[in-house]
PDB file of C-alpha atoms and ligand atoms in Angstrom:
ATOM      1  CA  UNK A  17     102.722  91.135 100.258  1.00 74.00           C
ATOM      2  CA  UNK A  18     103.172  89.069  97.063  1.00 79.00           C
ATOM      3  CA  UNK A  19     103.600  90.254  93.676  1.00 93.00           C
ATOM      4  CA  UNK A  20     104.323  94.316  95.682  1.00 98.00           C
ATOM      5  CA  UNK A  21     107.771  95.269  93.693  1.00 98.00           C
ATOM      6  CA  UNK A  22     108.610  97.248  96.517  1.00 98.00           C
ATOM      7  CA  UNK A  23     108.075  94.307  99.446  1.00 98.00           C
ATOM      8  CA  UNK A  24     110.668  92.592  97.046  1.00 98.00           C
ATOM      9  CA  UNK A  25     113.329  95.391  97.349  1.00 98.00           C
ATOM     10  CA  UNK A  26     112.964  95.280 100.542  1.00 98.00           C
ATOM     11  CA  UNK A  27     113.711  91.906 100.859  1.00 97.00           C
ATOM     12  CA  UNK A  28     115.678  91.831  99.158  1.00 97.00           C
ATOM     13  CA  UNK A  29     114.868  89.570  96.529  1.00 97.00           C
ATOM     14  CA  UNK A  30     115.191  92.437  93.694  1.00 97.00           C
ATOM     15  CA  UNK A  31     118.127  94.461  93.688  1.00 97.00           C
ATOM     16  CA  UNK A  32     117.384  98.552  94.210  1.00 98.00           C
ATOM     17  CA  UNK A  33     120.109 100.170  94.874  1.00 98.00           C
ATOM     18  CA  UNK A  34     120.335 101.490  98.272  1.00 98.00           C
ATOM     19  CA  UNK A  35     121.066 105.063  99.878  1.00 98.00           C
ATOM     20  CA  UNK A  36     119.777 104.559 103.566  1.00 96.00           C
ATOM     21  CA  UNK A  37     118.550 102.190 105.849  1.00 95.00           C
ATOM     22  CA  UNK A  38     116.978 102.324 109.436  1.00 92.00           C
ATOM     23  CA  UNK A  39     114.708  99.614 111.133  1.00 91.00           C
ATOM     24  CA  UNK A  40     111.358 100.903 109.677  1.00 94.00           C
ATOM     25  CA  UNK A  41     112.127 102.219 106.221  1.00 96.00           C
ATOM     26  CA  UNK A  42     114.330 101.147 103.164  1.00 98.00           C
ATOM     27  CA  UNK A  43     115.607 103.791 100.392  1.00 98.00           C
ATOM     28  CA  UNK A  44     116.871 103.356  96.902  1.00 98.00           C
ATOM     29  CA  UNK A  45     117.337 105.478  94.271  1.00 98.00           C
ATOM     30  CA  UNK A  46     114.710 105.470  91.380  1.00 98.00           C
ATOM     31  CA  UNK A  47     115.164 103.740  88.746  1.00 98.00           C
ATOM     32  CA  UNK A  48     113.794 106.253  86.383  1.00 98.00           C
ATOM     33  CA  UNK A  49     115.427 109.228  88.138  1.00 98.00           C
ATOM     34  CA  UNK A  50     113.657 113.303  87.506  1.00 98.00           C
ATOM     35  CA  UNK A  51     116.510 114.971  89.008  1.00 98.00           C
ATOM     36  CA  UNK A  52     119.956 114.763  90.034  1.00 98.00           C
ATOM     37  CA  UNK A  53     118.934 112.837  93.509  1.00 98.00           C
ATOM     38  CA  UNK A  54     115.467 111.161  93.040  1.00 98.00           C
ATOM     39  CA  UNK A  55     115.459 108.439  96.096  1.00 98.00           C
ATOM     40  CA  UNK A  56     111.944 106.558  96.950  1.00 99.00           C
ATOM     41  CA  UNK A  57     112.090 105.905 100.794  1.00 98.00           C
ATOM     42  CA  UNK A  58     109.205 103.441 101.496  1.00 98.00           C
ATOM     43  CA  UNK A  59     108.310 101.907 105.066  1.00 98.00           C
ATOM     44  CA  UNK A  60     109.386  98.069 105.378  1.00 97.00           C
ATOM     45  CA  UNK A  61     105.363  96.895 106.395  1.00 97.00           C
ATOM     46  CA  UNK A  62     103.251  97.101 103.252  1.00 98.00           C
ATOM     47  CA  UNK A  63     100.807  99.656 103.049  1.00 98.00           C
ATOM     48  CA  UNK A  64      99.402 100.987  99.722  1.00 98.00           C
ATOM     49  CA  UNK A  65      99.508 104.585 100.404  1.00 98.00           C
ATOM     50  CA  UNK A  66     100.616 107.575 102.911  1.00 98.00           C
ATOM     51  CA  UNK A  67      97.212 108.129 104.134  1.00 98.00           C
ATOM     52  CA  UNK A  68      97.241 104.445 104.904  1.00 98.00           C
ATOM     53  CA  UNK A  69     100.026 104.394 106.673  1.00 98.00           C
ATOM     54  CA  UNK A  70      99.592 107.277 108.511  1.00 98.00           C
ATOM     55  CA  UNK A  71      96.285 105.803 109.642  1.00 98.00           C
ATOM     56  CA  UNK A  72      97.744 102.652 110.557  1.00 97.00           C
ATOM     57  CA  UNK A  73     100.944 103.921 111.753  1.00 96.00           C
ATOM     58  CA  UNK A  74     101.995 107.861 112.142  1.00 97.00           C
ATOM     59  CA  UNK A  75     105.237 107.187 113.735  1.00 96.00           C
ATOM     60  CA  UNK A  76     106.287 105.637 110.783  1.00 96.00           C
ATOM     61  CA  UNK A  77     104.958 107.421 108.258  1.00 97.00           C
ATOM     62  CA  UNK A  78     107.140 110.145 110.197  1.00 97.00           C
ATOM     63  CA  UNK A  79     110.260 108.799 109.619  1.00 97.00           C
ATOM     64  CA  UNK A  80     109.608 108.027 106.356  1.00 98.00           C
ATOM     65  CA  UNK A  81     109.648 112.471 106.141  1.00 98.00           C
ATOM     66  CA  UNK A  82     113.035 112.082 109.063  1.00 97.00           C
ATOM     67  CA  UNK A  83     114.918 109.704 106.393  1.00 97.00           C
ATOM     68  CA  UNK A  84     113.679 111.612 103.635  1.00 98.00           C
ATOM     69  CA  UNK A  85     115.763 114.555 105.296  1.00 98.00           C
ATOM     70  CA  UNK A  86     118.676 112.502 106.387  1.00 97.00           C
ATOM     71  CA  UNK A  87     118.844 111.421 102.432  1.00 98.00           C
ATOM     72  CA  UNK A  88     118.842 114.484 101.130  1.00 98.00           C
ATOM     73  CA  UNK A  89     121.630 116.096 103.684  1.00 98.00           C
ATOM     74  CA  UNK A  90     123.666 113.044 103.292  1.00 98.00           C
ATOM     75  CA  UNK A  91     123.217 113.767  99.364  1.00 98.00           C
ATOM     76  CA  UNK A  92     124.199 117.820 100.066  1.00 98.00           C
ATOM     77  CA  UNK A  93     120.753 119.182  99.712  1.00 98.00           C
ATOM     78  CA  UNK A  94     118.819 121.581 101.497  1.00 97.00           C
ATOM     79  CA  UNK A  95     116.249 122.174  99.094  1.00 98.00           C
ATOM     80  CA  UNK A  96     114.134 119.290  98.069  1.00 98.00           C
ATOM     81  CA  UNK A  97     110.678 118.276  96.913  1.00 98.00           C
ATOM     82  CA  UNK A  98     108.820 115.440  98.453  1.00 98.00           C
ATOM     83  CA  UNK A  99     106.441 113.494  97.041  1.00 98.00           C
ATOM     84  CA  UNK A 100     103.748 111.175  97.661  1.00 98.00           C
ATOM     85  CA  UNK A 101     101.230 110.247  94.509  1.00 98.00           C
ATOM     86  CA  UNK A 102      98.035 108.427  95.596  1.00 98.00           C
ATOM     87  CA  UNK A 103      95.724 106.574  93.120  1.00 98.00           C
ATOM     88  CA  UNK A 104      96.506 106.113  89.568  1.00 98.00           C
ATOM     89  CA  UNK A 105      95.566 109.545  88.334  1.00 97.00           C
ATOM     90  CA  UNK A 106      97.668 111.453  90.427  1.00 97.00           C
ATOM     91  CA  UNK A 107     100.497 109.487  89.419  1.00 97.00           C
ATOM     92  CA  UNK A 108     101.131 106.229  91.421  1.00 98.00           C
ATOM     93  CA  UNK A 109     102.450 103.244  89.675  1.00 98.00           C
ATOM     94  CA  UNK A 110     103.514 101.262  92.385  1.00 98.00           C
ATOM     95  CA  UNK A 111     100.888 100.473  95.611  1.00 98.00           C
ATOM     96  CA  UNK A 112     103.146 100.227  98.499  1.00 98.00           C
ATOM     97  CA  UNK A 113     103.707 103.561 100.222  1.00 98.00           C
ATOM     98  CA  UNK A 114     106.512 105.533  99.047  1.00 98.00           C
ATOM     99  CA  UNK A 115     107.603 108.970  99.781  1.00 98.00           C
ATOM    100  CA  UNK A 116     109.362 110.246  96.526  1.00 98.00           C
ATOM    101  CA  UNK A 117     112.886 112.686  97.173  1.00 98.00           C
ATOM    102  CA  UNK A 118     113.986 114.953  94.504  1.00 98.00           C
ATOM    103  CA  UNK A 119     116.887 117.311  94.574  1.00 98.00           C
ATOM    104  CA  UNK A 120     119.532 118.964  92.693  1.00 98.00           C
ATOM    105  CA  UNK A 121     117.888 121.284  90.361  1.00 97.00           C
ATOM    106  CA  UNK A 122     115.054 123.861  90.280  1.00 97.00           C
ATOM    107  CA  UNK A 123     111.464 123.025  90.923  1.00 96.00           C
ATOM    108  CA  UNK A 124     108.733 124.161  89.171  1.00 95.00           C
ATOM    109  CA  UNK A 125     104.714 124.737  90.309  1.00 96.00           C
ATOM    110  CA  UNK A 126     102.455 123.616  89.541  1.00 95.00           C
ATOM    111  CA  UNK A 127     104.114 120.002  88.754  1.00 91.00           C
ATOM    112  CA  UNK A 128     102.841 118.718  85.926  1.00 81.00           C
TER     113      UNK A 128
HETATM  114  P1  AMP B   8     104.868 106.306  91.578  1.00 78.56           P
HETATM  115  O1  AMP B   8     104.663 106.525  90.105  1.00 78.56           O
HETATM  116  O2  AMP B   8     104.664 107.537  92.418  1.00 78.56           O
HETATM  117  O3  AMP B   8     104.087 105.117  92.074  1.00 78.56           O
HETATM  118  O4  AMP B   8     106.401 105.978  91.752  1.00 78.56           O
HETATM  119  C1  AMP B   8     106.931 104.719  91.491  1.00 78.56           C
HETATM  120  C2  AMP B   8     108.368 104.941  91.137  1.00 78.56           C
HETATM  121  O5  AMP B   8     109.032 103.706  91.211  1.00 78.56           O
HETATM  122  C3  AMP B   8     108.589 105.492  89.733  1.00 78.56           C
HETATM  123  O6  AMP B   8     109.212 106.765  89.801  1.00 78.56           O
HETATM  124  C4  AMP B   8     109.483 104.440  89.079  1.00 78.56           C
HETATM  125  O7  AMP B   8     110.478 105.009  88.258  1.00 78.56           O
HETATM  126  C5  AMP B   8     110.084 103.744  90.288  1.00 78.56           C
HETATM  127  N1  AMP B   8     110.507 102.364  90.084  1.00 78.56           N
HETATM  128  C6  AMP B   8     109.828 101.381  89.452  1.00 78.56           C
HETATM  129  N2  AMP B   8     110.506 100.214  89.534  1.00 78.56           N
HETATM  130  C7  AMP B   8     111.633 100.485  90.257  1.00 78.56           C
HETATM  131  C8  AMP B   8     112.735  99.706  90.687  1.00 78.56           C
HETATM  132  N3  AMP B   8     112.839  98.385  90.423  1.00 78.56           N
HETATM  133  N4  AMP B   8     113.719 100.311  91.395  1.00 78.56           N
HETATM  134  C9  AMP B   8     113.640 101.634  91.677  1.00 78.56           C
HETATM  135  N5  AMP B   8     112.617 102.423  91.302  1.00 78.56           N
HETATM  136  C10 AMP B   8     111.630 101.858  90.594  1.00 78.56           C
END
């Protein structure tokens, strides 16, 4: 998909800086990190949100939630939020599906 920031991390052609990597899905560590582990893990195949994804394909929207686990045991966490904004108001900047990891410190609810 042109002009998707996150088709470009995954090809590589911007930098992200990487934490795990399997045949469907690609995760880096946000850039603008909310806790002490914050990695986006985002399928490889464009899709501009979960519940397009999961429509399209629900085997890989479940291993985006598999590697979502995998990164935050591999980071020493067994508490974790994850996170999927949809549509601007709810908080999603970027339109290719990504399944947001936070870890490391307390959570509060409701988020803000
Ligand atoms: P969302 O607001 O849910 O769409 O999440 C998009 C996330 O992408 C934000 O938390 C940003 O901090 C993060 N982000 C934007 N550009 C980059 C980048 N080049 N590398 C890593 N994370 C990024």
């Amino acid at each position: 998909m042109e002009d998707c920031l996150f088709c470009k991390i995954v090809a590589g052609e911007i930098p992200g800086d990487m934490v795990h990597v399997t045949e469907h899905t690609v995760a880096f560590r946000d850039l603008n990190s909310q806790a002490p582990t914050h990695v986006l893990v985002v399928p490889r195949d464009h899709y501009t949100n979960a519940a397009e994804l999961a429509a399209a394909d629900p085997a890989a929207l479940a291993e985006l939630v598999t590697t979502a686990a995998a990164v935050a045991t591999a980071e020493g966490y067994d508490d974790y939020r994850l996170v999927f904004n949809t549509g601007a108001e709810a908080g999603q900047s970027v339109f290719h599906t990504h399944l947001h990891v936070l870890a490391g410190r307390p959570m509060t609810w409701p988020p803000g």
